[in-house]
CSV table of C-alpha atoms in Angstrom, one decimal:
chain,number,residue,atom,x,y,z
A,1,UNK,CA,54.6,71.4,118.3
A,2,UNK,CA,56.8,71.6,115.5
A,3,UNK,CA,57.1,68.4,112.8
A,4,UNK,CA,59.6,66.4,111.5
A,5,UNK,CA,58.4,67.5,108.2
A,6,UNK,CA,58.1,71.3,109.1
A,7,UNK,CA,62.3,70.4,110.9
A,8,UNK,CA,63.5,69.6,107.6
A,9,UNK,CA,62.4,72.7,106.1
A,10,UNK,CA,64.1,74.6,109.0
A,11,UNK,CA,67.3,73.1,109.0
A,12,UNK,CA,69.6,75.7,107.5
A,13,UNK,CA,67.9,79.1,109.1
A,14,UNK,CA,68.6,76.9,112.3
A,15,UNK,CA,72.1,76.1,111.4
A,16,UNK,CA,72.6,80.2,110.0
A,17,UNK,CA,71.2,80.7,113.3
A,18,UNK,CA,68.7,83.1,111.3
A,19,UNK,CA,65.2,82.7,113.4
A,20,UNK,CA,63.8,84.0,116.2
A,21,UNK,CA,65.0,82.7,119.3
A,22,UNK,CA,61.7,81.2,119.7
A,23,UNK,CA,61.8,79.3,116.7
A,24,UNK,CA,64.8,77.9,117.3
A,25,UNK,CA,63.9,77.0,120.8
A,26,UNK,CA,61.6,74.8,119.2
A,27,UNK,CA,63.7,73.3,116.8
A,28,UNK,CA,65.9,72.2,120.2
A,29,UNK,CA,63.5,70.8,121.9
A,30,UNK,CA,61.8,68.7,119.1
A,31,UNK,CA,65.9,67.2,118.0
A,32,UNK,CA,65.9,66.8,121.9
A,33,UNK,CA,63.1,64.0,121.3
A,34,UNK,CA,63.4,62.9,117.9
A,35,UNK,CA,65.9,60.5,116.6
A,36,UNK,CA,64.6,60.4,113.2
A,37,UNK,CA,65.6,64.8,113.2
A,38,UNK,CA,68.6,63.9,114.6
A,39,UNK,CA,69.7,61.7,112.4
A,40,UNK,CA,68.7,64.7,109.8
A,41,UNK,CA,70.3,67.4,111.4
A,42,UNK,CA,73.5,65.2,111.3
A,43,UNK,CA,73.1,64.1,107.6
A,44,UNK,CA,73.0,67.6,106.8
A,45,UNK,CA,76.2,68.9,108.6
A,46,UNK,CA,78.1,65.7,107.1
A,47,UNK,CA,76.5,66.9,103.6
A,48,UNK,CA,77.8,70.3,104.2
A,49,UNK,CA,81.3,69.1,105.3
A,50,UNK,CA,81.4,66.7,102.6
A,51,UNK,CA,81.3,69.7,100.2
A,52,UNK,CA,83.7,71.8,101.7
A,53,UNK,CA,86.1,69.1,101.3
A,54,UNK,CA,85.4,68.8,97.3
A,55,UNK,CA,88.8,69.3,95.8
A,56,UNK,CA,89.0,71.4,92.5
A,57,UNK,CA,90.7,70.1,89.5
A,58,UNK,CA,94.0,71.3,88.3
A,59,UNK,CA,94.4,73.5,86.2
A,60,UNK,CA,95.0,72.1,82.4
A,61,UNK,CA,98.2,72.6,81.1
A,62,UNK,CA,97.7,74.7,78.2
A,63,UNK,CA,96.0,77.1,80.7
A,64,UNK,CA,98.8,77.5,82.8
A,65,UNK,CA,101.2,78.7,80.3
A,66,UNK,CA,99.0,81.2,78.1
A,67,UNK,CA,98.0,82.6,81.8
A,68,UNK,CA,101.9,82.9,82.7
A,69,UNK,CA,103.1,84.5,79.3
A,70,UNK,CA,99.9,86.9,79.6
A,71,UNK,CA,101.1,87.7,83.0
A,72,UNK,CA,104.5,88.4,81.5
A,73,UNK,CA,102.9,90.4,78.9
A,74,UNK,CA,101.2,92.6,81.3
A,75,UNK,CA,104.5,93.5,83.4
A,76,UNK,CA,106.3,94.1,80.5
A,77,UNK,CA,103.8,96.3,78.7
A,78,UNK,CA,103.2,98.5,81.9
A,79,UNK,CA,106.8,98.6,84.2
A,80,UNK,CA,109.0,96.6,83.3
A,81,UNK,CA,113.1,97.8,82.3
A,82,UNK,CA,113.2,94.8,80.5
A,83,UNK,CA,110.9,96.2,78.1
A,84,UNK,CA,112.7,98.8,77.7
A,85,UNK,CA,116.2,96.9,76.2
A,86,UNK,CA,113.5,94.8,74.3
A,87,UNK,CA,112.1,98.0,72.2
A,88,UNK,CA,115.0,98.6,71.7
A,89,UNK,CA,116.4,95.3,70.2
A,90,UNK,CA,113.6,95.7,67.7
A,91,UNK,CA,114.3,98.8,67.1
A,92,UNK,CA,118.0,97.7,66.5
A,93,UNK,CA,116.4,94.9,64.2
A,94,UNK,CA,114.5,97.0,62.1
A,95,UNK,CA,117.3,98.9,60.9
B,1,UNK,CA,87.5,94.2,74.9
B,2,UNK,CA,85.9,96.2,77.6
B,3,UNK,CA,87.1,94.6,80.6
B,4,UNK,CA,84.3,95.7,83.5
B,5,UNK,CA,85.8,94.7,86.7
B,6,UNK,CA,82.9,94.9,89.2
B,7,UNK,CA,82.7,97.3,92.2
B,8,UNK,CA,81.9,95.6,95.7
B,9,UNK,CA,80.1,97.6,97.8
B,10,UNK,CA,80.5,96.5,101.1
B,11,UNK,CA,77.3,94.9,102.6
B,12,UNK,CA,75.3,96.8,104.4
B,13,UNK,CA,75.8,94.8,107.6
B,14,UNK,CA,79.8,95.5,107.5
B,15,UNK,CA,80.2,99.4,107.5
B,16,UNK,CA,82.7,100.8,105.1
B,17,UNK,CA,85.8,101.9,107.1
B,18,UNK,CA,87.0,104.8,105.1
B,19,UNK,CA,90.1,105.3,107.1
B,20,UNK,CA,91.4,102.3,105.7
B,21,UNK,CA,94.3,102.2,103.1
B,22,UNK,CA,94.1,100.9,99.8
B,23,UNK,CA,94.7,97.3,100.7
B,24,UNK,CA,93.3,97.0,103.9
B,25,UNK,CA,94.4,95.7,106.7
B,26,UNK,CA,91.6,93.3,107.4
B,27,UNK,CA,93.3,91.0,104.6
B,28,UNK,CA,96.9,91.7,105.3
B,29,UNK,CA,98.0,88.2,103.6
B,30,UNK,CA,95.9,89.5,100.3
B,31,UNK,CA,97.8,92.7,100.4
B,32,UNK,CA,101.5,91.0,100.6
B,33,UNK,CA,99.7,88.8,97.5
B,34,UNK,CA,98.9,91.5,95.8
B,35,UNK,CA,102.0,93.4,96.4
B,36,UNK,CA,104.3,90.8,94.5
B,37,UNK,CA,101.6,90.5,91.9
B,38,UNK,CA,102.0,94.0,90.9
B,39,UNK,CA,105.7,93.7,91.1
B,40,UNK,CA,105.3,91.2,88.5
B,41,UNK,CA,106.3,88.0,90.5
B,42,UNK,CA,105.3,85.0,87.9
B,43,UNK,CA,106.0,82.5,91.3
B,44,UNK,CA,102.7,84.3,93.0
B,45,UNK,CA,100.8,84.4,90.0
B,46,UNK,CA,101.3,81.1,89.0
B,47,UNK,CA,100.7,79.8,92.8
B,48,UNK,CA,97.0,82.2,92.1
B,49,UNK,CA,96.5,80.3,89.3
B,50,UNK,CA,96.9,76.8,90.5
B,51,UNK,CA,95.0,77.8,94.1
B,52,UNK,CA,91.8,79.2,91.7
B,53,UNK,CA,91.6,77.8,88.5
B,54,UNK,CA,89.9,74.7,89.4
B,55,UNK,CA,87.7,76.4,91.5
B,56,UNK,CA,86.8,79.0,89.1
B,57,UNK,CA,85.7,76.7,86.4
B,58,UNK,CA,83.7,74.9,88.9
B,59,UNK,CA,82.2,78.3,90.1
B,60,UNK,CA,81.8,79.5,86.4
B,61,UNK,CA,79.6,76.4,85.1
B,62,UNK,CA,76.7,77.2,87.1
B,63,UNK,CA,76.5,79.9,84.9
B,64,UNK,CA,77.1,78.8,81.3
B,65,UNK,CA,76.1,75.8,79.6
B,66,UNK,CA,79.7,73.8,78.8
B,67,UNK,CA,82.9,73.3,79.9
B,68,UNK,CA,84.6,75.0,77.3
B,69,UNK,CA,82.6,77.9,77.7
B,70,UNK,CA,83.5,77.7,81.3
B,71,UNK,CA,87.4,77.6,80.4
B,72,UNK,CA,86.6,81.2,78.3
B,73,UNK,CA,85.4,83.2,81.0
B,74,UNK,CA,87.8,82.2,83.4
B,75,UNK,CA,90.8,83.0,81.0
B,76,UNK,CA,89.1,85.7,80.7
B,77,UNK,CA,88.6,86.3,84.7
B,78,UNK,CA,92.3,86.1,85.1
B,79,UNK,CA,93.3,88.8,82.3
B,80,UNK,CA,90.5,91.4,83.9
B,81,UNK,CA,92.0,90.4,87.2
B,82,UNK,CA,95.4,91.6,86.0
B,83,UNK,CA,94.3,94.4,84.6
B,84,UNK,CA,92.0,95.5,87.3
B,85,UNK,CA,95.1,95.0,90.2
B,86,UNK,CA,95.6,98.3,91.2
B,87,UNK,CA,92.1,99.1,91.9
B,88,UNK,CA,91.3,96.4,94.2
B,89,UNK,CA,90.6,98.1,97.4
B,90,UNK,CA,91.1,94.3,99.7
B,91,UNK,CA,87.7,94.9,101.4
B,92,UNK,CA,86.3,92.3,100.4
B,93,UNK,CA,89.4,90.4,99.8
B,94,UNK,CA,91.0,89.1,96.9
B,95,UNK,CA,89.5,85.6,97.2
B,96,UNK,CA,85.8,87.3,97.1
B,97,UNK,CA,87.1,90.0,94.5
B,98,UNK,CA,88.6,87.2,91.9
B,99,UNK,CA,84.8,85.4,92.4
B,100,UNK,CA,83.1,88.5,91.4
B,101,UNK,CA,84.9,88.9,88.7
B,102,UNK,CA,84.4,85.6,87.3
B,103,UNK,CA,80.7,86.1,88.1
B,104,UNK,CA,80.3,89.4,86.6
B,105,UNK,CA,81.7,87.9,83.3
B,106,UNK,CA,80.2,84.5,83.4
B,107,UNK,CA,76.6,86.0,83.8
B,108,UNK,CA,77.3,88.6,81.0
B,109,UNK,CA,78.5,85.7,78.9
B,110,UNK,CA,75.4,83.3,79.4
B,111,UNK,CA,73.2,86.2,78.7
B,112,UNK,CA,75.1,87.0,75.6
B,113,UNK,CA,74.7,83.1,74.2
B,114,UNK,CA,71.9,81.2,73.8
B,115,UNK,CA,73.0,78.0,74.8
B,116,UNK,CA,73.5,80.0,78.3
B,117,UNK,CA,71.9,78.2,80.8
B,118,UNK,CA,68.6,81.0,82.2
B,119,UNK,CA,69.9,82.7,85.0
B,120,UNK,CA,67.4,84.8,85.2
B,121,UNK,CA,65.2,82.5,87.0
B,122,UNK,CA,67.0,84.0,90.5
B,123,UNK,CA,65.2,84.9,92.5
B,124,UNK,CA,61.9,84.1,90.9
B,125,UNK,CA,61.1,81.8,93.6
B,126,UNK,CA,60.0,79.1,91.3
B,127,UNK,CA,62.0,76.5,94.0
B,128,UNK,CA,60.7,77.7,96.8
B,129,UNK,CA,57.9,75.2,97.0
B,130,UNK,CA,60.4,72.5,96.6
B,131,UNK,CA,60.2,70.6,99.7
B,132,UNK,CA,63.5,69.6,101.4
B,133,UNK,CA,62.3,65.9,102.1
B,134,UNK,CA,59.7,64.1,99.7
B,135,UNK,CA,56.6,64.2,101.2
B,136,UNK,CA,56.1,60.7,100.9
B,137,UNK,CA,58.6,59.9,103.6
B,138,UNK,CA,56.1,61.8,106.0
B,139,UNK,CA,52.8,60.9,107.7
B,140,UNK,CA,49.7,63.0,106.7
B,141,UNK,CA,50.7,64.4,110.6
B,142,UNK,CA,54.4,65.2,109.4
B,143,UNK,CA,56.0,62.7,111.4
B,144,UNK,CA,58.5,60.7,110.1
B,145,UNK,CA,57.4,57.3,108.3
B,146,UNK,CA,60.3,56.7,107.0
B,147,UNK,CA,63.1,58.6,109.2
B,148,UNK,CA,66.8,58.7,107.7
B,149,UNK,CA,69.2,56.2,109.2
B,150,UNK,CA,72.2,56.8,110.4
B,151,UNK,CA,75.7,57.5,108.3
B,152,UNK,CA,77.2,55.0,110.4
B,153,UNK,CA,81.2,55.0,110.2
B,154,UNK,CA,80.6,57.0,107.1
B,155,UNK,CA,82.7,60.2,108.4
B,156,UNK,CA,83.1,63.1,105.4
B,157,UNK,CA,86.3,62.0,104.8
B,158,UNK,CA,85.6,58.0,104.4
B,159,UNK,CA,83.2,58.9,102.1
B,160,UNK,CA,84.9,61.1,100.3
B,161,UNK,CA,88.1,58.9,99.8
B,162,UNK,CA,85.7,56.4,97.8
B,163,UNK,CA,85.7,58.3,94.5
B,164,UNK,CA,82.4,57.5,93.6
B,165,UNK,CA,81.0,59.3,96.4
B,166,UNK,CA,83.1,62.2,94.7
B,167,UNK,CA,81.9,61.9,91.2
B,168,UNK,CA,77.9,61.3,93.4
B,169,UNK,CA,78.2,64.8,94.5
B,170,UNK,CA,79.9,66.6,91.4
B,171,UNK,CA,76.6,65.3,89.8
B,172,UNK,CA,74.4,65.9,91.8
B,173,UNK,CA,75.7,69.7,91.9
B,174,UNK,CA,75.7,69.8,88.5
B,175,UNK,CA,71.9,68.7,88.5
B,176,UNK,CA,70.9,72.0,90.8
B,177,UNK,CA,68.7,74.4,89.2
B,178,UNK,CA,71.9,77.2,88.1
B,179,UNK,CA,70.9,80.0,91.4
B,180,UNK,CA,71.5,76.9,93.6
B,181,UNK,CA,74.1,75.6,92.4
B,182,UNK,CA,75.7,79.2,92.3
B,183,UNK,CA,74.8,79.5,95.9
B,184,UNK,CA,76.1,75.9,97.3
B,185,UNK,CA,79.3,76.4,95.0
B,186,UNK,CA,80.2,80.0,96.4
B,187,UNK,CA,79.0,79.0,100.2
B,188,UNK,CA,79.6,75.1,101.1
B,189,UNK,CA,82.0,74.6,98.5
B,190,UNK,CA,84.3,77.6,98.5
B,191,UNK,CA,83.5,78.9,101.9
B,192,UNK,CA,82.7,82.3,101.1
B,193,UNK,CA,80.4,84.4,103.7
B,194,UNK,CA,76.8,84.4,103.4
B,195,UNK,CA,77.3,88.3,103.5
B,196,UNK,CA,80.0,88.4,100.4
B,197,UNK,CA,77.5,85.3,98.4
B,198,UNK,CA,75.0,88.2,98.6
B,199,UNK,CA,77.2,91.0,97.1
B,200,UNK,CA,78.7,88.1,94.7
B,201,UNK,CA,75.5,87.7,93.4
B,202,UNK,CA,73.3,90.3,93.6
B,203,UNK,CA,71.0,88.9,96.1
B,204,UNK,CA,68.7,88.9,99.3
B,205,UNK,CA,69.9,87.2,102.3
B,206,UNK,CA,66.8,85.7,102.6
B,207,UNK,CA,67.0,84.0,98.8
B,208,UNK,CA,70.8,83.0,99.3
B,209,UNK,CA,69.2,81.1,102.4
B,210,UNK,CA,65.9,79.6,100.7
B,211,UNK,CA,68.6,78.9,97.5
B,212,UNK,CA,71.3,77.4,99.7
B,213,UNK,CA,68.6,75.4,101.9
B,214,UNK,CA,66.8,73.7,98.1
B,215,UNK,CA,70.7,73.0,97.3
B,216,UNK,CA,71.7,71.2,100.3
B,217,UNK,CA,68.4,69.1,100.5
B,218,UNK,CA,68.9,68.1,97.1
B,219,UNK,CA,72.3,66.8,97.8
B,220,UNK,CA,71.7,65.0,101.2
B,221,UNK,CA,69.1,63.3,99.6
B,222,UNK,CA,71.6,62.1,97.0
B,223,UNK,CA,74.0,60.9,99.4
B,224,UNK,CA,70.9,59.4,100.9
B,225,UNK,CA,70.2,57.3,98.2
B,226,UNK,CA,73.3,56.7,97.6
B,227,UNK,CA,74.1,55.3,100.9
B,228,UNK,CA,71.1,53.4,100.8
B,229,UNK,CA,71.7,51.4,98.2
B,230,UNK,CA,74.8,50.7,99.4
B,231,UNK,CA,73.5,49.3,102.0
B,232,UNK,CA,70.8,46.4,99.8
């Protein structure tokens, strides 16, 4: 029979559902009998929901705005008609 | 500056679909996104920035050493991004593009620096002896001698709320070995499929899952403790 020890080793192929069926027939029957797996098995899908509820930090300030103007940069460099009446401003300046 | 934005092959479990236009239809909210991006809405693209940033920092320091570092590469992310636009093909979609990106750059930069933390150890197996549970909490017949007890009332989001639990687990990822923490970030933390983690980065199923299993043990056993001392 499967052990508690070898359970905890199995945990995420069982929860990937990525063994053979007869493995994980195994892995059933043993949390079927055992608290102590249970109680594993359980700490490990609250560990994984846990993560996915992590939030990310914002983003710093100073980030935001050299990202935006680089944004702008890009449009105008590529498509935009507004880069078109700025050419020509300089242009306009340099005479 | 070369800007390399990284191809993703499709995996070989999801055949390509050739027929498919340029921004398929399997992500049709990626392709609208993309859309006003290239029409240079600044509302989208700063709506990107503050869904990703965050998240690309976080993904970005399992792969160099600080947090400035970190910051770097994913300004640098966002520009190769921009520039790459027009080829993304929205196979993969753009959330799994954008983290490609960021790793493709992130690894080139730890290599480049020696401060880099040594991703090179993926793969190596060097963790897969690493047991999920301390053998000490085992009898010499791998039963449990000391079995976990229960989270009780302790749902994800109780815990969570306490912000020391928060700051428990942002340590405790920081504390993987750089593959796992690659793995847990781009899996439990972001979400991403097992199938698009692989392509990400450049790995076996098999080792995302032996990575992603180390990871995981590491961290319920933090909580463990955690919750255990809670509890004295």
């Amino acid at each position: 029979m499967l052990t508690c020890r070898e359970l905890t080793e199995l945990t995420t192929d069982y929860l990937e559902r990525r063994m053979p069926l007869r493995d994980w027939l195994r892995v059933r029957v043993h949390i079927a009998i055992c608290r102590g797996c249970r109680t594993y098995l359980a700490q490990m899908k609250q560990t994984i929901r846990l993560l996915g509820l992590l939030p990310p930090e914002a983003p710093p300030p100073h980030a935001r705005v050299e990202l935006l103007a680089s944004f702008r940069n890009t449009h105008s460099n590529t498509q935009s008609p507004r880069d078109i009446t700025r050419a020509g401003d300089s242009a306009t300046w340099a005479r | 500056m070369s800007i390399t934005i990284p191809a993703l092959s499709p995996s070989a479990s999801s055949p390509r679909q050739d027929a498919s236009p340029a921004t398929s239809a399997a992500h049709p909210e990626d392709a609208a996104l993309v859309g006003r991006l290239l029409a240079g809405d600044e509302a989208a693209f700063a709506g990107l920035v503050e869904q990703y940033h965050g998240r690309l920092v976080r993904l970005a320091l399992a792969f160099v050493a600080d947090r400035a570092t970190a910051e770097e590469v994913v300004q640098d992310t966002w520009l190769a991004m921009l520039t790459g636009l027009r080829s993304f093909e929205g196979r993969s979609g753009l959330k799994t593009w954008i983290f490609s990106i960021l790793t493709n750059r992130a690894k080139t930069r730890g290599h480049r620096e020696k401060s880099s933390v040594p991703f090179s150890a993926f793969g190596d197996g060097h963790t897969a002896h690493e047991p999920a549970v301390a053998p000490a909490r085992f009898t010499a017949a791998g039963s449990w001698s000391a079995a976990p007890e229960p989270w009780i009332d302790e749902t994800p989001e109780t815990l969570l709320l306490r912000g020391e639990v928060r700051t428990l687990i942002e340590r405790a990822i920081a504390g993987l070995p750089p593959a796992q923490r690659a793995v847990l970030t781009l899996r439990d933390v972001e979400g991403v499929a097992s199938a698009d983690v692989c392509n990400i980065l450049g790995i076996r199923e098999t080792n995302q899952r032996v990575l992603l299993h180390r990871a995981r043990s590491r961290i319920r056993a933090a909580l463990e403790q955690h919750v255990r001392r809670d509890r004295c």
